Short mmCIF file of C-alpha atoms and ligand atoms in Angstrom, two decimals:
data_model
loop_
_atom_site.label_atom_id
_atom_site.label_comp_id
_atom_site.label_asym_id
_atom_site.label_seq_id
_atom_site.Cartn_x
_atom_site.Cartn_y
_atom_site.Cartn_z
CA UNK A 1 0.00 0.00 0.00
CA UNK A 2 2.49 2.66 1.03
CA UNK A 3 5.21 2.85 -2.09
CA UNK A 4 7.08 5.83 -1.82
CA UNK A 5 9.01 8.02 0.57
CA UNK A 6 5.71 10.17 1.15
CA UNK A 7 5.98 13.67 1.65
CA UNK A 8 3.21 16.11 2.14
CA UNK A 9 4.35 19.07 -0.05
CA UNK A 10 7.23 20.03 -1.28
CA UNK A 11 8.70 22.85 -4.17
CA UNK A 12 10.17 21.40 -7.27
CA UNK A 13 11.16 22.89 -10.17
CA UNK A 14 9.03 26.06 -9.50
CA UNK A 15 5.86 23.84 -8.70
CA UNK A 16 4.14 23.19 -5.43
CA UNK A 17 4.24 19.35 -5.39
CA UNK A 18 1.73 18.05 -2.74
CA UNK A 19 0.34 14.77 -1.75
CA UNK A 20 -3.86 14.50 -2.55
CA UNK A 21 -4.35 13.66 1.23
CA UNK A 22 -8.21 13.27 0.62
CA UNK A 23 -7.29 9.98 -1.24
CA UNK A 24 -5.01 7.91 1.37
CA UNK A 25 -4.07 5.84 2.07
CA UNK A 26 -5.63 3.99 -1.09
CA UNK A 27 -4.05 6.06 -3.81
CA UNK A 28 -0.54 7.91 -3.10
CA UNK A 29 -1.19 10.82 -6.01
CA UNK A 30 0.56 14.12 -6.43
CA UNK A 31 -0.91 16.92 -7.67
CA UNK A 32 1.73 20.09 -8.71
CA UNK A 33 0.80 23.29 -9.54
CA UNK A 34 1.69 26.86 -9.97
CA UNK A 35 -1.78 28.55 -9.48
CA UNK A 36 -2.42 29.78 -6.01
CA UNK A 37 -6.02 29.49 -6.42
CA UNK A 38 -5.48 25.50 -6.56
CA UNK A 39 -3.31 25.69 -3.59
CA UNK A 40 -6.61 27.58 -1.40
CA UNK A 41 -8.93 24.62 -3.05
CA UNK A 42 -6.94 21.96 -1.82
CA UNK A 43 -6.94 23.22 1.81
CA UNK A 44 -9.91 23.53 1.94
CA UNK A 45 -10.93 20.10 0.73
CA UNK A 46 -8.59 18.89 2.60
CA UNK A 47 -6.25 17.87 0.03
CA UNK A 48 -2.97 19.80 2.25
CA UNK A 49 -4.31 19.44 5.78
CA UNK A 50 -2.63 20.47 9.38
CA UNK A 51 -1.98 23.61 10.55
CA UNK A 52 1.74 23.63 9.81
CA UNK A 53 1.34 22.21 6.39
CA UNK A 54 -1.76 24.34 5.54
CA UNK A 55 0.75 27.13 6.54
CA UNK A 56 3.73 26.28 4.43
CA UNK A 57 1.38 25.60 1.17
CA UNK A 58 -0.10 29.08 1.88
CA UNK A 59 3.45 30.21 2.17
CA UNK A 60 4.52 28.56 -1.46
CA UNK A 61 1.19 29.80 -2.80
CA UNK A 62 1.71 33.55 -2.14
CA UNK A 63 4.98 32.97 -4.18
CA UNK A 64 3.15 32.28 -7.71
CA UNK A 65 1.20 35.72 -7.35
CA UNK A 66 4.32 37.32 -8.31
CA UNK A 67 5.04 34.81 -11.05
CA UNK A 68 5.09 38.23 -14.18
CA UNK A 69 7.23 40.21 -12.06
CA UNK A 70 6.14 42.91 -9.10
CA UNK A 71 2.46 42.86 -8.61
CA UNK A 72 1.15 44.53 -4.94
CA UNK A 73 -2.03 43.87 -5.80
CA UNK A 74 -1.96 40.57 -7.03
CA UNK A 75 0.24 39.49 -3.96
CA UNK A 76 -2.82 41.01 -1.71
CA UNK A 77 -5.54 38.74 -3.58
CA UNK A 78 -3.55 36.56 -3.30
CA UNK A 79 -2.86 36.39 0.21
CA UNK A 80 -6.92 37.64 0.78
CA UNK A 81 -7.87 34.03 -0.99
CA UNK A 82 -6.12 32.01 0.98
CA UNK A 83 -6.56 33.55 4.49
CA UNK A 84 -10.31 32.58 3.68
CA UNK A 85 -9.64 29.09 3.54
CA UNK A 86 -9.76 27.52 6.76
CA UNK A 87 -10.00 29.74 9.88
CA UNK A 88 -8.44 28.09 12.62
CA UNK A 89 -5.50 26.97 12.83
CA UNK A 90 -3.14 29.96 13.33
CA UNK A 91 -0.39 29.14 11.58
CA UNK A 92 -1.83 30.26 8.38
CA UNK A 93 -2.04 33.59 9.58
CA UNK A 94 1.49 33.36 11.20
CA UNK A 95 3.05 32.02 7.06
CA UNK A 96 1.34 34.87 5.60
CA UNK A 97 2.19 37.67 8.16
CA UNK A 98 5.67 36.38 7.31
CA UNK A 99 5.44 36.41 3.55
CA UNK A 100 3.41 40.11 4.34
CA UNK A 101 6.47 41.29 5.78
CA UNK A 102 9.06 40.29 3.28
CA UNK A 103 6.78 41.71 0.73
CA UNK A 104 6.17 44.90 2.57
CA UNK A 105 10.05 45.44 2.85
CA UNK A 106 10.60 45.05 -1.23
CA UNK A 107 10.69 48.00 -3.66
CA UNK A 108 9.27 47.58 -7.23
CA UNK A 109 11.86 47.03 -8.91
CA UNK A 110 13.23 44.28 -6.82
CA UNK A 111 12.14 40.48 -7.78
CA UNK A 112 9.58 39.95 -5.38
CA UNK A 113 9.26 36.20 -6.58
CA UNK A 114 12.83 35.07 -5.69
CA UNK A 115 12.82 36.83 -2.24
CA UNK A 116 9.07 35.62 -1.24
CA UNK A 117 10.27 32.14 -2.71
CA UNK A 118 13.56 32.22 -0.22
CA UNK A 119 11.25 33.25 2.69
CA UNK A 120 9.04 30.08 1.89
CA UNK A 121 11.99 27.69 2.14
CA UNK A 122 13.26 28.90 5.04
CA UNK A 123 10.04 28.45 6.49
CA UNK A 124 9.68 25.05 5.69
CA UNK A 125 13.29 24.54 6.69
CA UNK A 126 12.41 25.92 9.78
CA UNK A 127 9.31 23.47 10.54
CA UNK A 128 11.47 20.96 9.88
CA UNK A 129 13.85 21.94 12.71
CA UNK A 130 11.18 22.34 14.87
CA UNK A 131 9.90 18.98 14.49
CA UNK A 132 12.95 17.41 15.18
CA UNK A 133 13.10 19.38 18.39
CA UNK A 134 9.63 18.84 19.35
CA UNK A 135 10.20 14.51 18.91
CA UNK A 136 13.00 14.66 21.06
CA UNK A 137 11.60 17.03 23.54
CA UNK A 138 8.34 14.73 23.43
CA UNK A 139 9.78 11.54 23.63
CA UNK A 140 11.63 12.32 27.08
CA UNK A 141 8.50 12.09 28.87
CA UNK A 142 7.46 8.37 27.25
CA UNK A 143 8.69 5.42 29.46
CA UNK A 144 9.87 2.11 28.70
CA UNK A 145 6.82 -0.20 27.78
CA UNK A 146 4.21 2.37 26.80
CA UNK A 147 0.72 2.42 25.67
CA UNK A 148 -0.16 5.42 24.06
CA UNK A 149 -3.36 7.39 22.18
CA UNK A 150 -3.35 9.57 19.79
CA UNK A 151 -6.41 11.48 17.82
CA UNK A 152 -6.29 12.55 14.33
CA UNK A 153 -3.20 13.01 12.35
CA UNK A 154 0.02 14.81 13.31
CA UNK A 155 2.66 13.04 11.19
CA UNK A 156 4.96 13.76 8.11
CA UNK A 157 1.51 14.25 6.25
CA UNK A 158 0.46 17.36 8.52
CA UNK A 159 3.60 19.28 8.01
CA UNK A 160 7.16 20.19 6.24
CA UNK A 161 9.04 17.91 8.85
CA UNK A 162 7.95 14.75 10.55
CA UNK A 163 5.20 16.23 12.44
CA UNK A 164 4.20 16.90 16.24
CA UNK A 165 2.73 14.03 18.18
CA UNK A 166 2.78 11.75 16.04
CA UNK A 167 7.09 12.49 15.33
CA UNK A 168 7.19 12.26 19.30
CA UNK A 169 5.33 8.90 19.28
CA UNK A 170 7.75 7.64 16.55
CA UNK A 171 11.26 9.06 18.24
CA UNK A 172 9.85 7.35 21.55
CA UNK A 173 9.09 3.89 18.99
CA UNK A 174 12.55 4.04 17.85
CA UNK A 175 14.03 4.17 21.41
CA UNK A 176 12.32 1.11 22.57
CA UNK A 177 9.83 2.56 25.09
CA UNK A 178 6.44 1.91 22.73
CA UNK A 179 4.31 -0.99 23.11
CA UNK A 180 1.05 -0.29 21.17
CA UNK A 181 -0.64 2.77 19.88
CA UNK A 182 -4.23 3.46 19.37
CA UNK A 183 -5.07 5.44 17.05
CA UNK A 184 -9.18 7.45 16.89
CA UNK A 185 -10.50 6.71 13.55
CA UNK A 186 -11.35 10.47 14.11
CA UNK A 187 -14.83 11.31 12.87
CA UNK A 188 -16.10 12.38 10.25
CA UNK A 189 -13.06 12.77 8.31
CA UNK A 190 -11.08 10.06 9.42
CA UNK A 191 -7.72 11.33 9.70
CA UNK A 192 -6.49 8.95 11.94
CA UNK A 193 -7.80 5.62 10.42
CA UNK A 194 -6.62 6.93 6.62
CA UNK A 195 -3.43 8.98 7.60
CA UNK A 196 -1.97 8.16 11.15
CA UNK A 197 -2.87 3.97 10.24
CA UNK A 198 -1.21 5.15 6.89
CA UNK A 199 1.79 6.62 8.78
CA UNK A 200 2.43 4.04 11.63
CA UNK A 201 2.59 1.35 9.01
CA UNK A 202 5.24 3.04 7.15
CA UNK A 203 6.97 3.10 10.13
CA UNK A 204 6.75 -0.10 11.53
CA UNK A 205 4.86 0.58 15.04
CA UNK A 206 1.96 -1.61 16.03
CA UNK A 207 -1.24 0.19 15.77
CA UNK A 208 -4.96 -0.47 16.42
CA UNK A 209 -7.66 1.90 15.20
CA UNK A 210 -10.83 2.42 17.40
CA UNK A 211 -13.91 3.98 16.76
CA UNK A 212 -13.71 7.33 18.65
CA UNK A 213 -16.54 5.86 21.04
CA UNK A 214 -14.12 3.44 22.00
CA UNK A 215 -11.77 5.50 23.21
CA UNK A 216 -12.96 5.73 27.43
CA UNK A 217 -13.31 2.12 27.31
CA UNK A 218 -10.08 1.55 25.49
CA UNK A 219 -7.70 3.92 28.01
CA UNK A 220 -9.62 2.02 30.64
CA UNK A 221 -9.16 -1.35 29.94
CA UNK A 222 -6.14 -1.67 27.78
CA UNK A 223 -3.88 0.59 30.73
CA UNK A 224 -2.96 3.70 28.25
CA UNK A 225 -0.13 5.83 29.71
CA UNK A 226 -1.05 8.62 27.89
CA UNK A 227 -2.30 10.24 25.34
CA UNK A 228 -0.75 12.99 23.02
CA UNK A 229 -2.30 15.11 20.55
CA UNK A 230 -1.39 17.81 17.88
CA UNK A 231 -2.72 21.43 18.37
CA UNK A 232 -4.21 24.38 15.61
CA UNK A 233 -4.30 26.81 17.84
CA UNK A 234 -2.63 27.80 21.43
CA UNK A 235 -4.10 31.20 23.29
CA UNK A 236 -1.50 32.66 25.43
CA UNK A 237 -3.20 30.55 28.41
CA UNK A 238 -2.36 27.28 27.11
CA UNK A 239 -6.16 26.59 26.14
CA UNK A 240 -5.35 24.60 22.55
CA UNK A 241 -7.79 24.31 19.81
CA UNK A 242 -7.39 20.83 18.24
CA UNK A 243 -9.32 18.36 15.73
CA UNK A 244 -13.03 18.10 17.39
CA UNK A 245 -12.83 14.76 20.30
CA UNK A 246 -9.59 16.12 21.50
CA UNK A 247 -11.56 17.64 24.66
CA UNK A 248 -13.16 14.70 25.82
CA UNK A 249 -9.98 12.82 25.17
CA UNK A 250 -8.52 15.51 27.76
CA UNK A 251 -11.14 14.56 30.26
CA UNK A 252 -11.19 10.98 30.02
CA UNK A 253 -7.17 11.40 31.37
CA UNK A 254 -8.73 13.50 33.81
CA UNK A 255 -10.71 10.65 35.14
CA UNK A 256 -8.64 8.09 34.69
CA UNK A 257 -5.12 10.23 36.21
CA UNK A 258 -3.24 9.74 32.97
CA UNK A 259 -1.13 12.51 31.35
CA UNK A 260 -2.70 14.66 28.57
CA UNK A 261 -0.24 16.22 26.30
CA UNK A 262 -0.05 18.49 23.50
CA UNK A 263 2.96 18.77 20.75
CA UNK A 264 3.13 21.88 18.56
CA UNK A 265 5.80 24.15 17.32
CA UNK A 266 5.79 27.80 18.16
CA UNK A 267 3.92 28.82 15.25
CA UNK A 268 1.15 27.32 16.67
CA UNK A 269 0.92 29.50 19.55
CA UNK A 270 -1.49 32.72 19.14
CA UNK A 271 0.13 34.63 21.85
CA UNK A 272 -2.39 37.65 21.16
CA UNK A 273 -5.62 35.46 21.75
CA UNK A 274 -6.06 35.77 25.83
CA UNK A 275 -7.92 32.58 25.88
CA UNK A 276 -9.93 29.59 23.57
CA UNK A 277 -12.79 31.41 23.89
CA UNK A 278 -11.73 33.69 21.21
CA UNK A 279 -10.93 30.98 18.95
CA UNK A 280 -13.21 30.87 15.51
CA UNK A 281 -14.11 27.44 15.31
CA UNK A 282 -14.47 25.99 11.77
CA UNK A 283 -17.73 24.81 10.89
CA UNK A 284 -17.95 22.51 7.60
CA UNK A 285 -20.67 21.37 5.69
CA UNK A 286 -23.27 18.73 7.00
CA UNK A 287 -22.71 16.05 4.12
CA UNK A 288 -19.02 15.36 6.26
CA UNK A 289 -21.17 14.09 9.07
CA UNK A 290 -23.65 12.06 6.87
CA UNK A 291 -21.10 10.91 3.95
CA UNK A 292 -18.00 8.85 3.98
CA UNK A 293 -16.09 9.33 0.86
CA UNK A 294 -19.08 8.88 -1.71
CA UNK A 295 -21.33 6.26 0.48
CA UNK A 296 -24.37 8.23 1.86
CA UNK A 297 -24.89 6.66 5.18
CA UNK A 298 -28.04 8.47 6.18
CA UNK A 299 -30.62 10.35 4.79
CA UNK A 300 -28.69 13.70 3.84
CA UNK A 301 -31.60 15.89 4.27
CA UNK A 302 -31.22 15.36 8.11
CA UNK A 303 -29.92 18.64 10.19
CA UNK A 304 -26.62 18.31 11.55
CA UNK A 305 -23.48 19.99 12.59
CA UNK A 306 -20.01 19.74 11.93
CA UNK A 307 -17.64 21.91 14.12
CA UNK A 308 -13.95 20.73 12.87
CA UNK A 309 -12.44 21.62 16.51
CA UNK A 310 -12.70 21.70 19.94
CA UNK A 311 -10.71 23.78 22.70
CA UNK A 312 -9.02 21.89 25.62
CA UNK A 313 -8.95 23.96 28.59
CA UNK A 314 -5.24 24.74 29.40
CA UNK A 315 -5.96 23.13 33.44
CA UNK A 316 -7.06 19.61 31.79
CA UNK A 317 -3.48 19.46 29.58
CA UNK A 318 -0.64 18.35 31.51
CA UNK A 319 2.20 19.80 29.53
CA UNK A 320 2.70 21.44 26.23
CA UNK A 321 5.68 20.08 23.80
CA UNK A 322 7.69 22.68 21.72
CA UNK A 323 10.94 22.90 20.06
CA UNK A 324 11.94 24.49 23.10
CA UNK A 325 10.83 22.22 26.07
CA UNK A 326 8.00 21.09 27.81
CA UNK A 327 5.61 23.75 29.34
CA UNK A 328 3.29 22.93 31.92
CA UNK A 329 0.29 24.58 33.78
CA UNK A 330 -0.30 27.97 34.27
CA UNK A 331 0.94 28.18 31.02
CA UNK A 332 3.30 30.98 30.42
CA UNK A 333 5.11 31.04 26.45
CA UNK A 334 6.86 34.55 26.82
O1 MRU B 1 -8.71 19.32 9.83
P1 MRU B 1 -7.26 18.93 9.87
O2 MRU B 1 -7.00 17.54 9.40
O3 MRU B 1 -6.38 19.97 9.20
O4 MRU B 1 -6.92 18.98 11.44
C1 MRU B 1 -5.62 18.66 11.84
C2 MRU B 1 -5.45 18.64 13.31
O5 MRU B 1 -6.37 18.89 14.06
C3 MRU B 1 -4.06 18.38 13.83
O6 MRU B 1 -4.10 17.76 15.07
C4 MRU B 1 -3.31 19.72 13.96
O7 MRU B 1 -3.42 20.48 12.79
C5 MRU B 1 -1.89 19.54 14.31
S1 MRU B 1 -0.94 18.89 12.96
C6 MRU B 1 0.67 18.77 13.45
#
């Protein structure tokens, strides 16, 4: 099933080369392009998903707008487009501040395309740094013999690097302390049963998927250690907006006195947001909740709702991973 060395985006040869996401892990396609407009579809279909990756794409895709030389205004519809796509996860914002800045710092005549383009890498090599950072950072707090949950996906496929949580879980794997993983299929868009199943098997670690339902019964009976989640969005209180089930995961270690923790890189921390409740909460469509891939499993005209995250109170998370150590409560990032 898994025949390359997957990555999740990458440029080559002056095209954004990223990995269909919506189709694992059944069909490994890439899809390049050049148009920035096909960058902002694909996140938001999903296509590029994560906040890091969503950021880096946005990054590469602000790059084409200047593709015929110095354009200010078709940098700014550019850069309008794409902060429309998903609202959440801050590191969107965070790319295209950066890219805002290196723009506003250019005169005409300079070529706007190679310096937004040398901003862009050095983003992505910086997310790569971070991740390497945030594994080993992670991966001192996992003991010998482990059980571990995780929700959603926060691998390779969620960013430039190897990811958050999921790079923490694997660093931890390759030291010898990992016994088993269990992975949320993580309704309704099944990141964890497509991507993190897609992930652990390309690395080797044993994995079970549960239903999301299962999960209280699961950290219960089967002794889980911990669990460890990604994050889209950290106010300056440590309250993190995540992919929606991450709060009840954070209660269930409540109950059952396990350690809750959270693995993000800097950029994912929205030190002017006060607290979660400020945090816009994407809403998607209803067919998500009442359609996987094209199978209709219910009748469609049915009301629903689909909020894509929920916010963790910072008291219920027991530390918070970065590339530069482990934070824990009252949460303090400056
Ligand atoms: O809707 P998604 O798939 O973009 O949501 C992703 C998550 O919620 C991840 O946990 C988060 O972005 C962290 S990725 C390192």
């Amino acid at each position: 099933m898994i025949k390359t060395e997957y990555f999740s985006l990458k440029f080559i040869d002056k095209h954004l080369v990223f990995l269909d996401q919506t189709q694992l892990p059944f069909h490994e396609k890439y899809i390049q392009t050049t148009s920035y407009e096909r960058v902002a579809e694909a996140i938001e279909k999903l296509e590029i998903r994560g906040a890091p990756a969503i950021g880096l794409a946005a990054a590469y895709a602000v790059v084409f707008s200047q593709e015929n030389g110095y354009s200010k205004s078709a940098f700014n519809k550019a850069v309008g487009r794409l902060a429309k796509t998903r609202p959440t996860a801050v590191n969107l914002f965070w790319a295209l501040n950066s890219m805002q800045k290196v723009f506003a710092s250019l005169a005409p005549s300079e070529d706007s395309y190679s310096f937004l383009l040398h901003k862009a890498h050095s983003l992505y090599n910086d997310d790569v740094a971070m991740c390497d950072a945030i594994a080993v950072n992670g991966a001192s707090l996992i003991k010998k013999g482990s059980v571990v949950l995780t929700h959603c996906n926060t691998g390779r496929l969620a960013m430039g690097g190897g990811g958050t949580a999921l790079y923490v879980i694997k660093q931890a794997f390759d030291a010898g302390n990992i016994k088993h993983v269990f992975v949320d299929e993580t309704r309704p868009l099944l990141q964890g049963a497509r991507l993190t199943a897609f992930e652990l098997t390309h690395y080797g670690i044993p994995f079970s998927v549960i239903t999301d339902s299962m999960a209280a019964h699961i950290i219960k009976t089967e002794k889980v250690n911990l669990v460890i989640t990604g994050a889209d969005r950290i106010t300056s209180n440590g309250d993190s907006a995540n992919k929606i089930g991450t709060y009840s995961l954070a209660i269930l270690c409540k109950y059952h006195g396990i350690p809750f923790y959270i693995a993000a890189p800097s950029s994912t921390i929205d030190v002017a947001l006060p607290s979660g409740d400020k945090i816009v909460i994407e809403e998607r469509g209803a067919k998500e909740v009442f359609q996987i891939q094209n199978t209709l499993l219910t009748d469609s005209s049915f009301p629903a709702r689909n909020p894509s995250f929920d916010v963790t109170p910072s008291e219920l998370i027991t530390g918070i991973i970065t590339e530069s150590g482990v934070f824990d409560y009252p949460y303090k990032f400056v």
